[in-house]
């Protein structure tokens, strides 16, 4: 599948109808999502025929992108039942299989080394401090091959240190810097739209 | 929910030591055919807990998996087809997953297991 085709399909997905600020529910736009998964597949072979988990999957954009690129089994995990319902409808709309689990990431324990790749757009941790690093910790514990994640560019050094020193990653690499459009979703947003710099990371867990 | 997902999940209630495998209460099972990928199955065979898959598939009404299996069986197309069907084509649509230690039920609605814990379980 071509990048433009993937982006086009993801552009049709339904997004949060009533986003919850405490969960930092921002949609992952089709531009970022398609590039993230396209890179994971075409540069590293981390998607096709793999078991992929999407942490904090929200409306399922990243997981669905993985399924469209040939992942054999995709599991989306989110704490919010409304998001999971939308994710389920989105998967059905695009006729891909997406297994969904409602769970608090902090309590998640996936057995064995079944998940190859974790993809995620975690909360940035602006409302609940440290939640972004909690996602990364769990992702690196679960993935056997690679973790792809988005983090604010302003936290680059912190993310790198945490991954290598605290979460046992053998490598942590920024693949590219992207502009993340945060649409005007919440009342506390003063501007119509802000775009913030985010890094697309690839982490490799030790032992991979 | 596929049984491959079931094979990854365990009960994470505080104090539970052996939360795997979760029991299955079936209200509704659906089957969704997908193309078989033998290389994927061979790779998965080494990673999954076979007995948990056998027991789970039996709970779902599918009794064609052998009690014991070893990697030499992966050369048989017949075996691969059964393994494929149990692992990827059977879906628990409605029912519950049951903690093997405490009996606590995690409901499954529209194929989505709710593994959220109560405050006193964290």
Coordinates of C-alpha atoms in Angstrom, one line a residue:
Chain A
X1 CA 0.0 0.0 0.0
X2 CA 1.3 3.5 -0.9
X3 CA 1.7 6.1 1.8
X4 CA -0.9 8.4 0.2
X5 CA -3.4 5.6 0.0
X6 CA -2.9 4.8 3.7
X7 CA -3.2 8.4 4.7
X8 CA -6.4 8.7 2.7
X9 CA -8.0 5.7 4.4
X10 CA -7.0 6.9 7.8
X11 CA -8.5 10.3 7.0
X12 CA -12.0 8.8 6.9
X13 CA -11.8 7.5 10.5
X14 CA -14.2 8.8 13.1
X15 CA -12.5 10.7 15.9
X16 CA -13.4 11.4 19.5
X17 CA -16.9 12.8 19.8
X18 CA -16.5 14.1 23.4
X19 CA -12.8 14.2 24.1
X20 CA -11.9 13.8 27.8
X21 CA -9.3 16.3 28.9
X22 CA -8.1 14.3 31.8
X23 CA -7.1 11.5 29.5
X24 CA -5.5 14.0 27.0
X25 CA -7.5 12.6 24.2
X26 CA -6.1 14.2 21.1
X27 CA -6.7 12.4 17.8
X28 CA -3.7 11.1 16.0
X29 CA -4.0 12.8 12.6
X30 CA -3.8 10.7 9.4
X31 CA -0.6 12.5 8.3
X32 CA 1.4 11.5 11.4
X33 CA -0.2 8.1 11.8
X34 CA 0.5 7.1 8.2
X35 CA 4.1 8.2 8.3
X36 CA 4.7 6.5 11.6
X37 CA 3.5 3.1 10.5
X38 CA 4.9 3.4 7.0
X39 CA 8.3 4.0 8.4
X40 CA 8.0 1.1 10.9
X41 CA 7.1 -1.2 8.0
X42 CA 9.2 0.0 5.2
X43 CA 12.4 0.9 7.0
X44 CA 12.4 -1.7 9.7
X45 CA 9.9 -4.5 8.9
X46 CA 8.2 -4.2 12.3
X47 CA 4.6 -4.4 11.1
X48 CA 3.9 -6.9 8.3
X49 CA 3.2 -10.4 9.7
X50 CA 3.8 -9.2 13.2
X51 CA 1.8 -9.0 16.4
X52 CA 1.3 -5.3 17.1
X53 CA -0.1 -3.6 20.2
X54 CA -1.5 0.0 20.1
X55 CA -1.3 1.5 23.7
X56 CA -3.8 4.2 24.5
X57 CA -5.4 3.4 21.2
X58 CA -8.2 5.9 21.4
X59 CA -10.2 5.7 18.2
X60 CA -7.8 3.1 16.9
X61 CA -6.0 5.1 14.2
X62 CA -2.5 3.6 14.7
X63 CA -3.7 0.0 15.2
X64 CA -5.9 0.2 12.1
X65 CA -2.9 1.6 10.1
X66 CA -0.9 -1.4 11.3
X67 CA -3.6 -3.8 10.2
X68 CA -3.8 -2.1 6.8
X69 CA 0.0 -2.6 6.4
X70 CA -0.3 -6.4 7.0
X71 CA 0.1 -6.9 10.7
X72 CA -1.2 -10.4 11.5
X73 CA -2.7 -9.6 14.8
X74 CA -3.4 -6.1 16.3
X75 CA -4.4 -5.4 19.9
X76 CA -5.6 -2.0 20.9
X77 CA -5.6 -1.1 24.6
X78 CA -7.4 1.9 26.1
X79 CA -9.0 2.8 29.5
X80 CA -12.0 4.6 27.9
X81 CA -15.0 2.6 26.8
X82 CA -16.3 5.3 24.5
X83 CA -13.0 5.4 22.6
X84 CA -13.0 1.7 22.2
X85 CA -16.5 1.7 20.7
X86 CA -15.4 4.2 18.1
X87 CA -12.2 2.2 17.5
X88 CA -14.3 -0.9 17.0
X89 CA -16.6 0.9 14.5
X90 CA -13.6 2.3 12.7
X91 CA -12.1 -1.1 12.2
X92 CA -15.3 -2.5 11.0
X93 CA -15.7 0.4 8.5
X94 CA -12.2 -0.4 7.0
X95 CA -12.8 -4.2 7.2
X96 CA -9.7 -4.9 9.4
X97 CA -9.5 -7.0 12.5
X98 CA -8.6 -5.1 15.6
X99 CA -8.8 -6.9 19.0
X100 CA -9.6 -4.4 21.8
X101 CA -9.0 -4.6 25.5
X102 CA -10.2 -2.1 28.1
X103 CA -7.5 -1.7 30.7
X104 CA -5.5 0.8 32.6
X105 CA -2.0 0.7 31.1
X106 CA -0.4 0.8 34.5
X107 CA -2.1 -2.5 35.4
X108 CA -1.5 -4.2 32.1
X109 CA 0.4 -7.4 32.0
X110 CA 0.8 -9.1 28.7
X111 CA 2.2 -12.6 29.2
X112 CA 5.2 -13.9 27.3
X113 CA 6.9 -12.4 24.3
X114 CA 4.0 -12.5 22.0
X115 CA 3.8 -8.8 21.1
X116 CA 6.5 -7.9 18.6
X117 CA 5.9 -4.2 18.2
X118 CA 4.2 -1.5 20.3
X119 CA 3.0 1.6 18.5
X120 CA 1.5 4.5 20.5
X121 CA 0.7 8.1 20.8
X122 CA 0.7 8.4 24.5
X123 CA -0.7 11.3 26.6
X124 CA 2.1 13.9 26.6
X125 CA 1.8 14.1 30.4
X126 CA 0.8 17.8 30.5
X127 CA -2.3 17.0 32.6
X128 CA -1.1 14.0 34.6
X129 CA 2.7 14.3 35.1
X130 CA 4.7 11.2 34.2
X131 CA 2.0 9.3 32.4
X132 CA 4.0 9.5 29.2
X133 CA 6.9 7.7 30.9
X134 CA 4.5 5.1 32.4
X135 CA 3.3 4.2 28.9
X136 CA 6.9 3.9 27.7
X137 CA 7.9 1.7 30.6
X138 CA 5.0 -0.7 29.9
X139 CA 5.7 -0.7 26.2
X140 CA 9.3 -1.6 26.6
X141 CA 8.4 -4.4 29.0
X142 CA 5.8 -5.8 26.5
X143 CA 7.5 -5.4 23.1
X144 CA 10.0 -8.0 22.0
X145 CA 11.1 -6.2 18.9
X146 CA 10.5 -2.4 18.9
X147 CA 8.5 0.4 20.3
X148 CA 7.3 3.4 18.2
X149 CA 6.1 6.4 20.1
X150 CA 5.5 10.2 19.9
X151 CA 6.9 12.5 22.5
X152 CA 7.2 16.3 22.7
X153 CA 10.5 17.4 21.3
X154 CA 11.1 19.5 24.4
X155 CA 11.3 16.3 26.4
X156 CA 13.9 14.6 24.2
X157 CA 16.8 14.3 26.6
X158 CA 14.5 13.1 29.4
X159 CA 12.9 10.5 27.2
X160 CA 16.2 9.2 26.0
X161 CA 17.6 8.9 29.6
X162 CA 14.5 7.2 30.9
X163 CA 14.4 4.7 28.1
X164 CA 18.1 3.7 28.3
X165 CA 18.7 3.9 32.0
X166 CA 15.3 3.1 33.6
X167 CA 13.4 1.0 31.1
X168 CA 16.2 -1.3 29.8
X169 CA 16.1 -0.2 26.2
X170 CA 19.2 -1.1 24.2
X171 CA 18.6 1.8 21.8
X172 CA 16.5 5.0 21.6
X173 CA 16.5 6.9 18.4
X174 CA 14.6 9.9 17.1
X175 CA 13.5 9.0 13.5
X176 CA 12.1 12.4 12.7
X177 CA 10.6 15.5 14.1
X178 CA 7.0 16.2 13.2
X179 CA 4.5 19.0 13.7
X180 CA 1.5 17.8 15.7
X181 CA -1.6 19.8 15.0
X182 CA -3.7 20.0 18.2
X183 CA -7.1 21.2 17.1
X184 CA -9.2 23.4 19.3
X185 CA -10.9 20.8 21.3
X186 CA -11.0 22.1 24.8
X187 CA -12.2 25.3 26.4
X188 CA -8.7 26.0 27.9
X189 CA -7.2 26.2 24.4
X190 CA -7.0 29.9 23.7
X191 CA -5.8 29.6 20.1
X192 CA -7.8 28.1 17.3
X193 CA -5.1 25.6 16.6
X194 CA -1.6 25.0 17.9
X195 CA 1.1 22.9 16.4
X196 CA 3.7 21.5 18.6
X197 CA 7.0 19.8 17.8
X198 CA 7.0 16.1 18.5
X199 CA 9.6 13.4 18.0
X200 CA 8.9 10.0 16.4
X201 CA 11.0 7.6 18.4
X202 CA 12.0 4.0 17.8
X203 CA 13.1 2.1 20.9
X204 CA 14.6 -1.3 20.9
X205 CA 14.1 -3.4 24.1
X206 CA 17.1 -5.3 25.4
X207 CA 17.3 -8.9 24.1
X208 CA 15.6 -8.1 20.8
Chain B
X1 CA -11.6 -11.3 21.0
X2 CA -9.3 -13.9 19.5
X3 CA -7.8 -16.7 21.6
X4 CA -4.3 -15.3 20.7
X5 CA -5.3 -12.2 22.8
X6 CA -6.6 -14.6 25.5
X7 CA -3.2 -16.3 25.6
X8 CA -1.6 -12.9 26.5
X9 CA -4.0 -11.8 29.1
X10 CA -3.9 -12.6 32.8
X11 CA -5.7 -11.5 35.9
X12 CA -3.8 -8.5 37.4
X13 CA -5.7 -8.2 40.7
X14 CA -3.5 -7.2 43.6
X15 CA -2.3 -10.3 45.5
X16 CA -3.1 -12.8 42.7
X17 CA 0.0 -14.9 42.0
X18 CA -1.1 -17.1 39.2
X19 CA -3.6 -15.1 37.1
X20 CA -3.0 -17.2 34.0
X21 CA -4.9 -18.5 32.1
X22 CA -8.2 -16.8 32.5
X23 CA -11.2 -19.1 32.4
X24 CA -13.9 -18.4 29.8
X25 CA -17.6 -18.1 30.2
X26 CA -19.2 -18.2 26.8
X27 CA -22.5 -16.4 25.9
X28 CA -21.7 -15.9 22.2
X29 CA -18.8 -17.1 19.9
X30 CA -18.4 -15.9 16.4
X31 CA -16.1 -17.1 13.6
X32 CA -14.3 -14.8 11.2
X33 CA -12.3 -16.6 8.5
X34 CA -8.9 -15.2 7.8
X35 CA -6.1 -16.3 5.5
X36 CA -3.7 -18.8 7.0
X37 CA -0.1 -17.7 7.4
X38 CA 2.0 -20.8 8.1
X39 CA 5.2 -18.9 9.0
X40 CA 3.3 -16.8 11.5
X41 CA 1.8 -19.9 13.1
X42 CA 5.2 -21.6 13.4
X43 CA 6.6 -18.5 15.1
X44 CA 3.6 -18.2 17.4
X45 CA 3.7 -21.9 18.4
X46 CA 7.0 -21.3 20.2
X47 CA 5.5 -18.4 22.2
X48 CA 2.0 -19.4 23.2
X49 CA 1.0 -21.6 26.1
X50 CA -0.5 -24.6 24.3
X51 CA -2.6 -26.0 27.1
X52 CA -4.2 -22.6 27.7
X53 CA -5.2 -22.5 24.0
X54 CA -6.6 -26.0 24.0
X55 CA -8.7 -25.4 27.1
X56 CA -9.9 -22.0 25.8
X57 CA -10.9 -23.4 22.5
X58 CA -12.8 -26.2 24.2
X59 CA -14.6 -23.7 26.3
X60 CA -15.6 -22.1 23.0
X61 CA -16.9 -25.4 21.7
X62 CA -14.0 -26.3 19.4
X63 CA -12.5 -29.7 20.3
X64 CA -10.2 -30.4 17.4
X65 CA -6.9 -29.4 19.0
X66 CA -4.7 -32.3 20.4
X67 CA -4.1 -32.2 24.1
X68 CA -0.3 -32.3 23.5
X69 CA 1.6 -30.8 20.7
X70 CA 5.2 -30.4 19.6
X71 CA 6.9 -28.5 16.9
X72 CA 7.2 -31.5 14.6
X73 CA 3.4 -31.3 14.1
X74 CA 3.9 -28.0 12.4
X75 CA 4.7 -29.8 9.2
X76 CA 1.2 -31.1 8.9
X77 CA -1.2 -28.8 7.0
X78 CA -4.1 -30.4 8.9
X79 CA -2.6 -29.4 12.2
X80 CA -1.8 -25.9 11.0
X81 CA -5.4 -25.4 9.9
X82 CA -6.7 -26.4 13.3
X83 CA -4.2 -24.3 15.1
X84 CA -5.0 -21.3 12.8
X85 CA -8.7 -21.7 13.4
X86 CA -8.4 -21.8 17.2
X87 CA -5.9 -19.0 17.5
X88 CA -7.2 -16.5 15.0
X89 CA -10.7 -17.3 13.7
X90 CA -12.7 -18.0 16.9
X91 CA -13.8 -14.9 18.7
X92 CA -15.4 -14.5 22.1
X93 CA -18.1 -11.9 21.4
X94 CA -20.1 -12.0 24.6
X95 CA -19.3 -13.6 27.9
X96 CA -16.6 -13.2 30.6
X97 CA -13.0 -14.0 31.5
X98 CA -12.6 -15.5 34.9
X99 CA -9.6 -15.0 37.3
X100 CA -8.3 -18.5 38.1
X101 CA -7.5 -17.7 41.7
X102 CA -10.3 -15.5 42.8
X103 CA -13.2 -16.3 40.4
X104 CA -13.6 -12.6 39.7
X105 CA -15.3 -12.1 36.3
X106 CA -14.1 -9.7 33.7
X107 CA -17.1 -9.1 31.4
X108 CA -16.7 -9.3 27.6
X109 CA -19.1 -7.2 25.6
X110 CA -19.1 -6.8 21.8
X111 CA -15.8 -8.6 21.8
X112 CA -14.1 -6.2 24.2
X113 CA -12.9 -7.6 27.6
X114 CA -13.2 -5.1 30.4
X115 CA -10.0 -5.6 32.5
X116 CA -10.5 -2.5 34.6
X117 CA -9.9 -3.1 38.3
X118 CA -11.9 -1.9 41.2
X119 CA -10.2 0.4 43.7
X120 CA -9.6 -2.3 46.2
X121 CA -8.1 -4.6 43.6
X122 CA -5.2 -2.3 42.6

